Coordinates of C-alpha atoms in Angstrom, one line a residue:
Chain B
X1 CA 72.8 137.1 -79.9
X2 CA 69.4 135.3 -79.9
X3 CA 67.7 138.6 -78.9
X4 CA 69.3 140.4 -81.9
X5 CA 68.2 137.7 -84.3
X6 CA 64.7 137.8 -82.8
X7 CA 64.6 141.6 -83.3
X8 CA 65.9 141.3 -86.9
X9 CA 63.2 138.8 -87.6
X10 CA 60.7 141.2 -86.2
X11 CA 62.0 144.1 -88.3
X12 CA 61.7 142.0 -91.4
X13 CA 58.1 141.1 -90.5
X14 CA 57.2 144.7 -89.5
X15 CA 58.5 146.1 -92.7
X16 CA 57.1 143.5 -95.0
X17 CA 53.6 144.1 -93.6
X18 CA 53.8 147.9 -93.7
X19 CA 55.3 147.6 -97.2
X20 CA 52.3 145.5 -98.2
X21 CA 50.0 148.1 -96.8
X22 CA 51.8 151.0 -98.5
X23 CA 52.0 149.2 -101.9
X24 CA 48.3 149.5 -102.2
X25 CA 48.9 153.1 -103.3
X26 CA 51.1 153.0 -106.5
X27 CA 50.7 156.6 -107.5
X28 CA 52.4 157.6 -104.3
X29 CA 55.7 156.4 -105.6
X30 CA 55.5 158.7 -108.6
X31 CA 54.6 161.6 -106.4
X32 CA 57.3 160.9 -103.9
X33 CA 59.9 160.6 -106.6
X34 CA 58.9 163.9 -108.2
X35 CA 59.0 165.5 -104.8
X36 CA 62.5 164.2 -104.1
X37 CA 63.9 165.4 -107.4
X38 CA 62.2 168.8 -107.0
X39 CA 63.5 169.4 -103.5
X40 CA 67.1 168.3 -104.4
X41 CA 67.0 170.5 -107.5
X42 CA 65.8 173.5 -105.5
X43 CA 68.6 172.9 -102.9
X44 CA 71.3 172.6 -105.5
X45 CA 70.0 175.8 -107.2
X46 CA 70.3 177.6 -103.9
X47 CA 73.8 176.4 -103.5
X48 CA 74.6 177.4 -107.1
X49 CA 73.4 181.0 -106.4
X50 CA 76.0 181.1 -103.6
X51 CA 78.9 179.8 -105.7
X52 CA 78.0 181.5 -109.0
X53 CA 79.8 184.7 -107.9
X54 CA 82.9 182.8 -106.7
X55 CA 82.0 183.1 -103.0
X56 CA 83.2 180.1 -101.0
X57 CA 81.7 179.9 -97.5
X58 CA 84.3 178.8 -95.0
X59 CA 86.5 177.7 -97.9
X60 CA 84.2 174.9 -98.9
X61 CA 84.5 174.0 -102.6
X62 CA 81.4 173.5 -104.7
X63 CA 81.8 169.7 -104.7
X64 CA 82.4 169.6 -101.0
X65 CA 79.2 171.6 -100.4
X66 CA 77.5 169.1 -102.6
X67 CA 78.5 166.3 -100.2
X68 CA 76.7 168.1 -97.5
X69 CA 73.7 168.4 -99.7
X70 CA 73.9 164.7 -100.5
X71 CA 74.0 163.8 -96.8
X72 CA 71.1 166.1 -96.2
X73 CA 69.1 164.4 -98.9
X74 CA 70.1 161.0 -97.5
X75 CA 68.9 161.9 -94.0
X76 CA 65.7 163.3 -95.5
X77 CA 65.1 159.9 -97.1
X78 CA 65.8 158.2 -93.7
X79 CA 63.3 160.6 -92.1
X80 CA 60.6 159.8 -94.6
X81 CA 61.3 156.1 -94.6
X82 CA 61.4 155.5 -90.9
X83 CA 61.0 158.6 -88.7
X84 CA 57.8 160.1 -89.9
X85 CA 55.9 156.9 -90.4
X86 CA 56.8 155.7 -86.9
X87 CA 57.4 158.6 -84.6
X88 CA 54.6 160.6 -86.2
X89 CA 52.3 157.9 -85.1
X90 CA 53.1 158.2 -81.4
X91 CA 50.6 161.1 -81.3
X92 CA 47.9 158.9 -82.6
X93 CA 48.8 156.1 -80.3
X94 CA 48.5 158.4 -77.3
X95 CA 45.3 160.1 -78.5
X96 CA 43.4 156.9 -79.2
X97 CA 44.9 154.9 -76.4
X98 CA 46.4 152.2 -78.7
X99 CA 49.7 152.8 -76.9
X100 CA 48.2 150.4 -74.3
X101 CA 48.7 147.5 -76.7
X102 CA 52.3 148.5 -77.4
X103 CA 53.1 148.7 -73.7
X104 CA 51.6 145.3 -73.0
X105 CA 53.8 143.5 -75.6
X106 CA 56.8 141.6 -74.2
X107 CA 59.2 143.7 -76.2
X108 CA 60.8 147.1 -75.8
X109 CA 58.1 149.7 -76.5
X110 CA 60.7 152.1 -77.9
X111 CA 61.8 149.4 -80.4
X112 CA 58.2 148.8 -81.5
X113 CA 57.4 152.5 -81.8
X114 CA 60.6 153.2 -83.8
X115 CA 60.6 150.3 -86.1
X116 CA 57.0 149.1 -86.6
X117 CA 56.5 151.0 -89.9
X118 CA 58.4 151.4 -93.0
X119 CA 57.5 153.7 -95.9
X120 CA 59.1 153.2 -99.3
X121 CA 58.4 156.8 -100.2
X122 CA 61.6 158.0 -98.8
X123 CA 63.7 155.6 -100.9
X124 CA 64.0 158.0 -103.9
X125 CA 65.6 160.5 -101.5
X126 CA 68.0 157.9 -100.2
X127 CA 69.0 157.0 -103.8
X128 CA 69.4 160.6 -104.9
X129 CA 71.4 161.5 -101.8
X130 CA 73.8 158.6 -102.4
X131 CA 74.0 159.6 -106.0
X132 CA 75.0 163.2 -105.2
X133 CA 77.6 162.0 -102.6
X134 CA 79.1 159.5 -105.1
X135 CA 79.3 162.1 -107.8
X136 CA 81.0 164.7 -105.6
X137 CA 83.4 162.1 -104.2
X138 CA 84.3 161.1 -107.7
X139 CA 84.9 164.7 -108.7
X140 CA 87.0 165.3 -105.6
X141 CA 88.9 162.1 -106.1
X142 CA 88.2 160.8 -102.6
X143 CA 89.7 157.3 -102.1
X144 CA 87.2 154.4 -101.9
X145 CA 88.6 153.6 -98.5
X146 CA 87.8 157.1 -97.2
X147 CA 84.3 156.7 -98.5
X148 CA 83.9 153.4 -96.6
X149 CA 85.3 154.9 -93.5
X150 CA 82.7 157.7 -94.0
X151 CA 79.9 155.2 -93.2
X152 CA 80.7 155.5 -89.5
X153 CA 80.1 159.3 -89.2
X154 CA 77.0 158.9 -91.4
X155 CA 75.7 156.2 -89.2
X156 CA 76.3 158.4 -86.2
X157 CA 74.4 161.3 -87.7
X158 CA 71.5 158.9 -88.4
X159 CA 71.5 157.9 -84.7
X160 CA 71.6 161.6 -83.7
X161 CA 68.7 162.5 -85.9
X162 CA 66.7 159.5 -84.7
X163 CA 67.3 160.5 -81.1
X164 CA 66.2 164.1 -81.6
X165 CA 63.0 162.9 -83.2
X166 CA 62.3 160.3 -80.5
X167 CA 62.9 162.8 -77.7
X168 CA 60.4 165.2 -79.3
X169 CA 58.0 162.3 -79.9
X170 CA 58.2 161.4 -76.2
X171 CA 56.9 164.7 -75.1
X172 CA 53.5 163.6 -76.6
X173 CA 53.0 161.7 -73.3
X174 CA 52.4 165.1 -71.6
X175 CA 51.3 167.4 -74.4
X176 CA 49.3 164.9 -76.5
X177 CA 49.4 167.2 -79.6
X178 CA 52.9 167.7 -80.8
X179 CA 52.5 167.8 -84.6
X180 CA 53.8 171.4 -84.6
X181 CA 56.9 170.6 -82.6
X182 CA 58.1 168.1 -85.2
X183 CA 57.4 170.6 -87.9
X184 CA 59.6 173.1 -86.1
X185 CA 62.3 170.5 -85.8
X186 CA 62.1 169.7 -89.5
X187 CA 62.3 173.4 -90.3
X188 CA 65.4 173.8 -88.1
X189 CA 67.0 170.7 -89.7
X190 CA 66.6 172.3 -93.1
X191 CA 69.6 174.3 -92.0
X192 CA 71.7 171.2 -92.5
X193 CA 71.3 171.5 -96.3
X194 CA 74.4 173.8 -96.5
X195 CA 77.8 173.7 -94.8
X196 CA 77.5 175.3 -91.4
X197 CA 80.2 177.7 -92.4
X198 CA 77.7 179.4 -94.6
X199 CA 75.8 180.8 -91.6
X200 CA 76.7 183.7 -89.3
X201 CA 78.5 182.9 -86.0
X202 CA 75.4 183.1 -83.8
X203 CA 73.5 180.6 -86.0
X204 CA 76.6 178.3 -86.0
X205 CA 76.6 178.2 -82.2
X206 CA 72.9 177.5 -82.1
X207 CA 73.1 174.8 -84.6
X208 CA 76.0 173.1 -82.9
X209 CA 75.1 173.3 -79.2
X210 CA 71.3 173.8 -79.0
X211 CA 70.0 171.9 -82.0
X212 CA 72.9 169.8 -83.1
X213 CA 72.3 170.2 -86.8
X214 CA 76.1 170.5 -87.3
X215 CA 76.5 166.8 -86.4
X216 CA 73.9 165.7 -88.9
X217 CA 75.6 166.8 -92.2
X218 CA 78.5 169.2 -91.8
X219 CA 80.5 167.2 -89.4
X220 CA 80.2 163.9 -91.2
X221 CA 81.1 165.6 -94.5
X222 CA 84.1 167.2 -92.8
X223 CA 85.3 163.8 -91.6
X224 CA 84.8 162.1 -94.9
X225 CA 86.6 165.0 -96.7
X226 CA 89.4 165.0 -94.3
X227 CA 88.7 168.6 -93.2
X228 CA 88.4 167.3 -89.6
X229 CA 90.5 164.7 -87.9
X230 CA 89.6 161.6 -85.8
X231 CA 89.0 163.7 -82.7
X232 CA 85.9 165.1 -84.3
X233 CA 84.7 161.5 -84.9
X234 CA 84.8 160.9 -81.2
X235 CA 82.9 164.1 -80.5
X236 CA 80.2 163.0 -83.1
X237 CA 80.1 159.5 -81.4
X238 CA 79.7 161.1 -78.0
X239 CA 76.9 163.3 -79.2
X240 CA 75.1 160.4 -80.9
X241 CA 75.4 158.0 -78.1
X242 CA 74.6 160.6 -75.5
X243 CA 71.4 161.6 -77.3
X244 CA 70.4 158.0 -77.8
X245 CA 70.9 157.2 -74.1
X246 CA 69.0 160.3 -73.2
X247 CA 66.1 159.3 -75.5
X248 CA 65.9 155.9 -73.8
X249 CA 66.0 157.3 -70.3
X250 CA 63.5 160.1 -71.2
X251 CA 61.0 157.6 -72.7
X252 CA 61.1 155.4 -69.5
X253 CA 60.7 158.6 -67.4
X254 CA 57.7 159.7 -69.6
X255 CA 55.9 156.4 -69.3
X256 CA 55.5 157.0 -65.6
X257 CA 53.3 159.9 -66.5
X258 CA 51.3 158.0 -69.0
X259 CA 47.6 157.9 -68.0
X260 CA 46.2 156.0 -71.0
X261 CA 43.3 157.5 -72.9
X262 CA 40.1 156.6 -71.2
X263 CA 37.7 154.4 -73.1
Chain Z
X1 CA 46.4 130.8 -53.5
X2 CA 44.8 133.8 -55.3
X3 CA 46.2 134.8 -58.7
X4 CA 45.1 138.4 -58.5
X5 CA 45.3 140.4 -55.3
X6 CA 44.4 144.1 -54.9
X7 CA 44.9 145.7 -51.5
X8 CA 43.5 149.2 -50.8
X9 CA 44.0 150.0 -54.5
X10 CA 43.5 153.7 -55.3
X11 CA 44.0 155.9 -58.3
X12 CA 43.4 159.6 -58.6
X13 CA 43.9 161.9 -61.6
X14 CA 44.4 165.5 -61.9
X15 CA 42.0 166.7 -64.5
X16 CA 41.7 170.3 -65.9
X17 CA 38.5 172.0 -65.0
X18 CA 37.2 174.4 -67.6
X19 CA 34.2 176.6 -67.5
X20 CA 32.1 176.9 -70.7
X21 CA 32.2 179.9 -73.1
X22 CA 34.8 182.1 -74.5
X23 CA 35.7 183.6 -71.1
X24 CA 36.1 180.2 -69.6
X25 CA 38.3 179.2 -72.5
X26 CA 40.6 182.2 -72.1
X27 CA 40.8 181.7 -68.3
X28 CA 41.6 178.0 -69.0
X29 CA 44.3 178.9 -71.4
X30 CA 46.0 181.5 -69.1
X31 CA 45.6 179.9 -65.7
X32 CA 44.6 176.3 -65.7
X33 CA 42.7 175.0 -62.7
X34 CA 42.8 171.3 -61.8
X35 CA 40.5 169.1 -59.9
X36 CA 41.4 165.8 -58.3
X37 CA 39.3 162.9 -59.6
X38 CA 39.4 159.8 -57.5
X39 CA 38.7 157.2 -60.1
X40 CA 39.3 154.2 -57.8
X41 CA 39.1 154.5 -54.0
X42 CA 40.5 151.9 -51.6
X43 CA 39.5 148.8 -53.5
X44 CA 40.5 145.4 -52.1
X45 CA 39.7 141.9 -53.5
X46 CA 41.4 138.7 -54.5
X47 CA 40.6 136.3 -57.3
X48 CA 41.5 132.6 -57.5
X49 CA 42.9 130.9 -60.6
X50 CA 40.2 129.9 -63.1
X51 CA 37.5 132.2 -61.7
X52 CA 35.5 134.4 -64.1
X53 CA 34.7 137.6 -62.3
X54 CA 32.6 140.5 -63.6
X55 CA 33.2 144.1 -62.9
X56 CA 29.9 145.8 -63.1
X57 CA 29.2 149.5 -62.8
X58 CA 28.0 152.6 -64.7
X59 CA 30.2 154.7 -67.0
X60 CA 33.0 156.4 -65.1
X61 CA 32.7 154.1 -62.1
X62 CA 36.4 153.2 -62.2
X63 CA 36.2 149.7 -63.8
X64 CA 38.6 150.5 -66.7
X65 CA 41.0 152.3 -64.4
X66 CA 41.1 149.3 -62.1
X67 CA 41.8 147.0 -65.1
X68 CA 44.6 149.3 -66.3
X69 CA 46.2 149.1 -62.9
X70 CA 46.0 145.3 -62.8
X71 CA 47.4 145.0 -66.3
X72 CA 50.3 147.3 -65.5
X73 CA 49.4 150.3 -67.8
X74 CA 49.0 152.8 -65.0
X75 CA 50.6 153.1 -61.6
X76 CA 48.3 153.1 -58.6
X77 CA 48.3 156.3 -56.5
X78 CA 48.0 154.2 -53.3
X79 CA 47.7 150.6 -52.3
X80 CA 49.2 147.6 -54.1
X81 CA 48.2 144.9 -56.5
X82 CA 49.8 141.6 -57.5
X83 CA 49.0 139.5 -60.6
X84 CA 50.4 136.0 -61.0
X85 CA 53.1 136.9 -58.4
X86 CA 54.2 140.0 -60.3
X87 CA 53.9 143.7 -59.7
X88 CA 52.0 144.7 -62.8
X89 CA 53.5 148.1 -63.3
X90 CA 57.0 146.7 -63.6
X91 CA 55.7 145.1 -66.8
X92 CA 58.4 142.4 -66.9
X93 CA 58.3 140.0 -69.8
X94 CA 57.1 136.9 -67.8
X95 CA 54.1 139.0 -66.6
X96 CA 53.2 140.4 -70.0
X97 CA 53.3 136.9 -71.5
X98 CA 50.8 135.6 -68.9
X99 CA 48.2 138.3 -69.4
X100 CA 46.1 139.9 -72.1
X101 CA 44.0 143.0 -72.3
X102 CA 41.1 143.3 -74.7
X103 CA 39.4 146.6 -75.0
X104 CA 36.0 146.8 -76.8
X105 CA 36.8 150.3 -78.0
X106 CA 40.4 150.0 -79.2
X107 CA 41.9 147.7 -81.7
X108 CA 45.3 146.4 -82.3
X109 CA 44.8 144.8 -85.7
X110 CA 46.3 146.4 -88.8
X111 CA 43.4 148.1 -90.5
X112 CA 44.5 147.7 -94.1
X113 CA 45.8 144.1 -94.0
X114 CA 44.3 140.7 -93.5
X115 CA 43.9 139.4 -89.9
X116 CA 46.5 136.8 -90.5
X117 CA 49.2 139.4 -90.9
X118 CA 48.5 140.9 -87.5
X119 CA 48.5 137.4 -86.1
X120 CA 51.9 136.7 -87.6
X121 CA 53.3 139.8 -86.0
X122 CA 51.9 138.9 -82.6
X123 CA 53.3 135.3 -82.9
X124 CA 56.7 136.7 -83.6
X125 CA 56.5 139.2 -80.7
X126 CA 55.6 136.5 -78.3
X127 CA 58.2 134.1 -79.7
X128 CA 55.7 131.5 -80.8
X129 CA 57.2 129.1 -83.4
X130 CA 55.5 129.2 -86.7
X131 CA 54.0 125.7 -86.7
X132 CA 52.7 126.2 -83.2
X133 CA 51.2 129.6 -84.1
X134 CA 49.4 128.1 -87.1
X135 CA 48.0 125.4 -84.9
X136 CA 46.7 128.0 -82.4
X137 CA 45.3 130.1 -85.1
X138 CA 43.3 127.1 -86.4
X139 CA 42.1 126.2 -82.9
X140 CA 41.0 129.8 -82.1
X141 CA 39.4 130.3 -85.5
X142 CA 37.4 127.1 -85.1
X143 CA 36.3 128.1 -81.6
X144 CA 35.2 131.5 -82.8
X145 CA 33.7 130.4 -86.1
X146 CA 36.1 132.5 -88.2
X147 CA 37.4 131.0 -91.5
X148 CA 37.6 132.9 -94.7
X149 CA 37.5 136.2 -92.8
X150 CA 41.1 135.7 -91.7
X151 CA 42.4 136.5 -95.2
X152 CA 40.2 139.6 -95.6
X153 CA 41.5 143.1 -94.8
X154 CA 40.4 144.1 -91.3
X155 CA 38.5 147.1 -92.7
X156 CA 36.2 144.7 -94.6
X157 CA 35.1 142.8 -91.5
X158 CA 31.8 143.4 -89.6
X159 CA 32.1 144.7 -86.1
X160 CA 31.4 141.2 -84.6
X161 CA 34.0 139.6 -86.8
X162 CA 36.5 142.2 -85.9
X163 CA 35.9 141.7 -82.2
X164 CA 36.5 138.0 -82.7
X165 CA 39.7 138.7 -84.6
X166 CA 40.8 141.0 -81.8
X167 CA 40.2 138.2 -79.4
X168 CA 42.4 135.9 -81.6
X169 CA 45.2 138.4 -81.6
X170 CA 44.9 138.9 -77.8
X171 CA 44.9 135.2 -77.0
X172 CA 47.4 133.8 -79.5
X173 CA 50.1 133.7 -76.7
X174 CA 47.6 131.7 -74.6
X175 CA 47.6 134.0 -71.6
X176 CA 46.3 132.6 -68.3
X177 CA 44.8 135.9 -67.1
X178 CA 42.4 137.8 -69.3
X179 CA 41.4 141.4 -68.6
X180 CA 38.5 142.2 -70.8
X181 CA 37.1 145.7 -71.0
X182 CA 33.7 145.8 -72.5
X183 CA 34.4 143.0 -74.9
X184 CA 30.9 142.9 -76.3
X185 CA 30.4 146.7 -76.8
X186 CA 28.3 147.5 -79.8
X187 CA 27.8 143.9 -80.9
X188 CA 24.4 142.6 -81.9
X189 CA 22.8 140.0 -79.7
X190 CA 24.1 137.0 -81.6
X191 CA 27.6 138.2 -81.7
X192 CA 27.5 139.0 -78.0
X193 CA 26.3 135.5 -77.3
X194 CA 29.0 133.9 -79.4
X195 CA 31.8 136.0 -77.8
X196 CA 30.4 134.9 -74.4
X197 CA 30.4 131.2 -75.4
X198 CA 33.9 131.5 -76.6
X199 CA 35.2 133.1 -73.4
X200 CA 33.5 130.3 -71.4
X201 CA 35.1 127.6 -73.5
X202 CA 38.5 129.3 -73.4
X203 CA 38.2 129.4 -69.6
X204 CA 37.3 125.7 -69.4
X205 CA 40.0 124.6 -71.9
X206 CA 42.9 126.5 -70.5
X207 CA 41.8 127.1 -66.9
X208 CA 42.2 130.8 -67.5
X209 CA 41.2 133.5 -65.0
X210 CA 39.0 136.1 -66.5
X211 CA 38.1 139.6 -65.2
X212 CA 35.7 141.4 -67.4
X213 CA 33.9 144.7 -67.2
X214 CA 30.6 145.3 -68.9
X215 CA 27.6 147.3 -68.5
X216 CA 25.5 144.7 -70.2
X217 CA 24.1 142.7 -67.3
X218 CA 23.6 139.7 -69.7
X219 CA 27.4 139.4 -70.1
X220 CA 27.8 139.2 -66.4
X221 CA 25.0 136.8 -65.6
X222 CA 25.9 134.5 -68.5
X223 CA 29.6 134.3 -67.6
X224 CA 30.3 135.1 -64.0
X225 CA 29.3 133.5 -60.8
X226 CA 31.0 136.3 -58.9
X227 CA 30.5 139.9 -59.6
X228 CA 32.1 143.0 -58.2
X229 CA 29.9 146.1 -58.2
X230 CA 31.8 149.3 -58.4
X231 CA 30.4 152.8 -58.2
X232 CA 32.1 156.1 -58.0
X233 CA 35.4 154.3 -57.5
X234 CA 34.3 152.3 -54.5
X235 CA 33.6 148.6 -54.4
X236 CA 30.1 148.3 -53.1
X237 CA 29.4 144.6 -53.5
X238 CA 31.4 141.5 -54.1
X239 CA 29.7 138.1 -54.5
X240 CA 26.9 136.3 -56.4
X241 CA 25.1 139.3 -57.9
X242 CA 22.7 137.4 -60.1
X243 CA 21.1 135.8 -57.1
X244 CA 21.0 139.0 -55.3
X245 CA 19.4 140.9 -58.2
X246 CA 16.7 138.3 -58.3
X247 CA 15.9 139.0 -54.7
X248 CA 16.4 142.8 -54.6
X249 CA 15.4 143.8 -58.1
X250 CA 12.6 141.5 -58.9
X251 CA 11.3 143.7 -61.7
X252 CA 11.7 143.7 -65.5
X253 CA 11.6 146.9 -67.4
X254 CA 8.9 147.2 -70.1
X255 CA 9.5 149.9 -72.7
X256 CA 6.5 151.0 -74.7
X257 CA 6.2 153.0 -77.9
X258 CA 2.6 154.0 -77.9
X259 CA 0.5 155.4 -80.8
X260 CA -0.8 158.2 -78.6
X261 CA 0.3 159.8 -75.4
X262 CA -1.1 158.3 -72.2
X263 CA -1.3 159.8 -68.7
X264 CA 0.5 158.2 -65.9
X265 CA -2.8 157.2 -64.2
X266 CA -3.8 155.3 -67.3
X267 CA -0.6 153.2 -67.2
X268 CA -0.4 152.8 -63.5
X269 CA -2.6 149.6 -63.4
X270 CA 0.0 147.7 -65.4
X271 CA 3.1 148.4 -63.3
X272 CA 5.2 151.1 -61.7
X273 CA 5.6 154.0 -64.1
X274 CA 9.2 155.1 -64.3
X275 CA 9.1 157.7 -67.1
X276 CA 6.8 159.0 -69.7
X277 CA 8.2 161.0 -72.5
X278 CA 5.6 161.8 -75.1
X279 CA 4.6 158.5 -76.5
X280 CA 7.4 156.5 -75.0
X281 CA 6.9 155.0 -71.5
X282 CA 9.0 152.9 -69.2
X283 CA 7.2 150.6 -66.7
X284 CA 8.6 148.3 -64.1
X285 CA 6.7 145.0 -63.8
X286 CA 7.4 142.3 -61.3
X287 CA 8.8 139.2 -62.9
X288 CA 6.1 136.9 -61.7
X289 CA 3.4 139.3 -63.1
X290 CA 5.0 139.6 -66.5
X291 CA 3.2 136.9 -68.4
X292 CA -0.1 138.1 -67.0
X293 CA 0.5 141.8 -67.6
X294 CA 1.9 141.8 -71.1
X295 CA -1.2 140.5 -72.9
X296 CA -3.3 143.1 -71.0
X297 CA -0.9 145.9 -72.1
X298 CA -1.2 144.7 -75.7
X299 CA -5.0 144.5 -75.7
X300 CA -5.8 147.6 -73.5
X301 CA -3.3 150.1 -74.9
X302 CA -2.6 151.3 -78.4
X303 CA 0.9 149.8 -78.6
X304 CA 3.3 150.4 -81.6
X305 CA 6.3 148.6 -80.1
X306 CA 7.1 146.8 -76.9
X307 CA 10.4 145.5 -75.5
X308 CA 11.1 143.8 -72.2
X309 CA 14.6 144.1 -70.6
X310 CA 16.5 144.4 -67.5
X311 CA 16.5 147.8 -65.8
X312 CA 19.8 149.7 -66.5
X313 CA 22.8 148.9 -64.3
X314 CA 22.6 152.3 -62.6
X315 CA 19.1 151.4 -61.3
X316 CA 20.2 147.9 -60.2
X317 CA 23.0 149.5 -58.3
X318 CA 20.6 151.8 -56.6
X319 CA 18.5 148.9 -55.7
X320 CA 21.4 146.8 -54.5
X321 CA 22.5 149.8 -52.5
X322 CA 19.2 150.3 -50.8
X323 CA 18.9 146.5 -50.3
X324 CA 22.3 146.4 -48.7
X325 CA 21.5 149.2 -46.3
X326 CA 18.3 147.5 -45.1
X327 CA 19.4 143.8 -45.4
X328 CA 23.1 143.7 -44.5
X329 CA 22.9 139.9 -44.2
X330 CA 23.1 139.6 -48.0
X331 CA 26.6 141.1 -48.1
X332 CA 29.1 138.3 -48.5
X333 CA 32.3 140.2 -48.2
X334 CA 31.7 143.6 -46.7
X335 CA 34.4 146.1 -47.6
X336 CA 35.3 149.3 -45.9
X337 CA 34.1 151.0 -49.1
X338 CA 30.7 149.4 -48.8
X339 CA 30.0 151.0 -45.5
X340 CA 31.3 154.3 -46.7
X341 CA 29.3 154.1 -49.9
X342 CA 26.1 153.3 -48.2
X343 CA 26.5 156.2 -45.8
X344 CA 26.8 158.8 -48.5

């Protein structure tokens, strides 16, 4: 318990300091907001093109597909708030050798590397994503209790997304330059913008078993909307926990190969 | 009982070898060839609590690699080391709380924020209660002569102030073992001196053990009574180096910027001519002759600028080497490496 409190205190301190550093740049907020609105509008327009003709991929209704879109935007916000600012920096830490300082702190290096920074510029995405989900849920008449229960699958998809990023970030220890890899991952994750049923079978298999995009947006949406039962929740939990455990083990394994940039 | 023990410590790296030019690049891309670099070779020593020991050697000698093994950042290829009863590479919490590593070329402070913000984070990471942290910050700030600088963003600090702030961040948890890698690198003479004074008083106040690397001889002679000389990964000397240098390298280096080029014969009467490059010349002058020779240089030669310093570490090492080969009696703790090194 004491350890949890200590870590929470640290997170508060980490985030308040990085917020202080980010707040130096006010114009960024405007740019980030415009960017978020633009991306979401583009996504919804794409979805609209699908549905305009009456085509319903996999039997998903317009509002149901919007839930997926909302989840995608929410995760995009999470990525910009925590994943990019933290995991994107692992490369710099390895290149300049400042990872040394992180490793010598009496605290989990994975915790430090994952939580040290906080960027407010993803918050507009988070707000928009929540807005779209709330709107669709209201249109679909989803019960508040079902929405509350939906927090669990959403939390699981956050864990899945984080683990995927961290596993990729870890490969920096060997390859040093991995900017491109995270770009490829982001590109693949874009697929999560639409219900997986909208893709041909081959893609669906790829996005379920190779890069588990399905578990990021489609599966949680299916659980919230009651399209899938509790058993799917267990599968999602197993995927999330499995990936998280793997990311922890993989990081420990990678550190054995860390040679530290020479001075 | 020693607080730091290294036994037959070795570290070798696999480094990619690449030939220059486009063809070399292509070959390097298609089929990479590696070469084994032995950064540290069979080094053994032990350090008692409270000692200040200098690690002296040219660039690439293996000093930093040795420090990284002792602080637990990298795993030794062979041999073992123990620091305060812990195996460093396990990096357990008790070990990490008892050591610190300061690197002259890397910084842990947050660039955009005042020093105090970084210190607050470190205090929280090391579980130091707020009131106690404030007390320690005040104490360290007073010792280092930092005051108003603590509320300035790090990017606005001078190099010397930044190094002092780095020391504060590194020492806030009051470690008993300090690994310092080139802590005075790039600092001007005054800042170097004040960092040295601070380290000495920290050592006295807290009985801390300090192992520092430097290639400024002044750092070493001012702080350490014991020096370890490392070259090409091998420990070639362990003992009181300052005294030994006085005996074996009794010369000072006189660097001259001249208004015209002189021939070696013209400069020979003043000392041993090391190099002449255009109008710049390096002479070695015996210490006892220095006061007599300098006025003569200034009056007889057309001098634009003149500086007197110690010969570079590489040269001292060469001299220590040769001295060791001829006068083995000076070696206090002969190591297997020393014999091997002298033979090559």
